[in-house]
Amino acid sequence: MKTLDLLALILIIVGGVNWLLVGLFKWDLVGGIFGGMDSVFARIVYILVGLAAIYSFKLLSKVSK
């Protein structure tokens, strides 16, 4: 599970940085890398980031110990 926790953390960081860039510069990093927000690859990354965020609720119990 440690690998899955690390992967989730990395995806959450990518999502956070992406939102920071959208907020500051109106530029979507994921969309820029994968050819726009509507490309299949960008949508997959968005879905993975969202799933990682949902999975991270499990990690809250580890942090609160």
C-alpha positions as MATLAB code, in Angstrom:
seq = 'MKTLDLLALILIIVGGVNWLLVGLFKWDLVGGIFGGMDSVFARIVYILVGLAAIYSFKLLSKVSK';
ca = [
       0.000    0.000    0.000;
       2.938    2.321    0.465;
       3.403    2.554   -3.308;
      -0.264    3.391   -3.818;
      -0.061    6.060   -1.095;
       2.964    7.611   -2.804;
       1.287    7.540   -6.207;
      -1.829    9.187   -4.768;
       0.299   11.894   -3.141;
       2.129   12.607   -6.395;
      -1.141   12.857   -8.310;
      -2.610   15.200   -5.703;
       0.481   17.413   -5.952;
       0.176   17.473   -9.756;
      -3.479   18.460   -9.401;
      -2.653   21.165   -6.875;
       0.091   22.648   -9.038;
      -2.233   22.527  -12.034;
      -4.918   24.475  -10.145;
      -2.312   26.970   -8.944;
      -1.278   27.642  -12.547;
      -4.917   27.922  -13.645;
      -5.613   30.390  -10.847;
      -2.538   32.529  -11.379;
      -2.017   32.426  -15.135;
      -5.190   30.855  -16.599;
      -2.952   28.091  -17.981;
      -3.781   24.417  -17.660;
      -0.550   22.426  -17.265;
      -2.148   19.039  -17.913;
      -4.052   20.329  -20.915;
      -0.909   22.043  -22.192;
       1.130   18.853  -21.984;
      -1.505   16.543  -23.444;
      -2.990   18.725  -26.166;
      -5.910   20.474  -24.514;
      -8.428   19.798  -21.785;
     -10.602   17.676  -24.071;
      -7.878   15.251  -25.163;
      -8.238   11.665  -24.012;
      -4.914   11.682  -22.164;
      -5.691   14.891  -20.276;
      -9.078   13.516  -19.242;
      -7.390   10.342  -17.970;
      -4.996   12.430  -15.870;
      -7.900   14.486  -14.492;
      -9.744   11.281  -13.563;
      -6.636    9.819  -11.903;
      -6.091   13.013   -9.895;
      -9.717   12.942   -8.767;
      -9.493    9.288   -7.761;
      -6.276   10.021   -5.871;
      -8.057   12.798   -3.982;
     -10.860   10.429   -3.008;
      -8.317    7.767   -2.007;
      -6.505   10.332    0.144;
      -9.396   10.377    2.603;
      -7.967    7.039    3.758;
      -4.657    8.758    4.441;
      -6.239   11.247    6.835;
      -6.330    8.627    9.572;
      -2.583    8.074    9.175;
      -1.822   11.785    9.412;
      -4.004   12.367   12.440;
      -2.210    9.751   14.556;
];
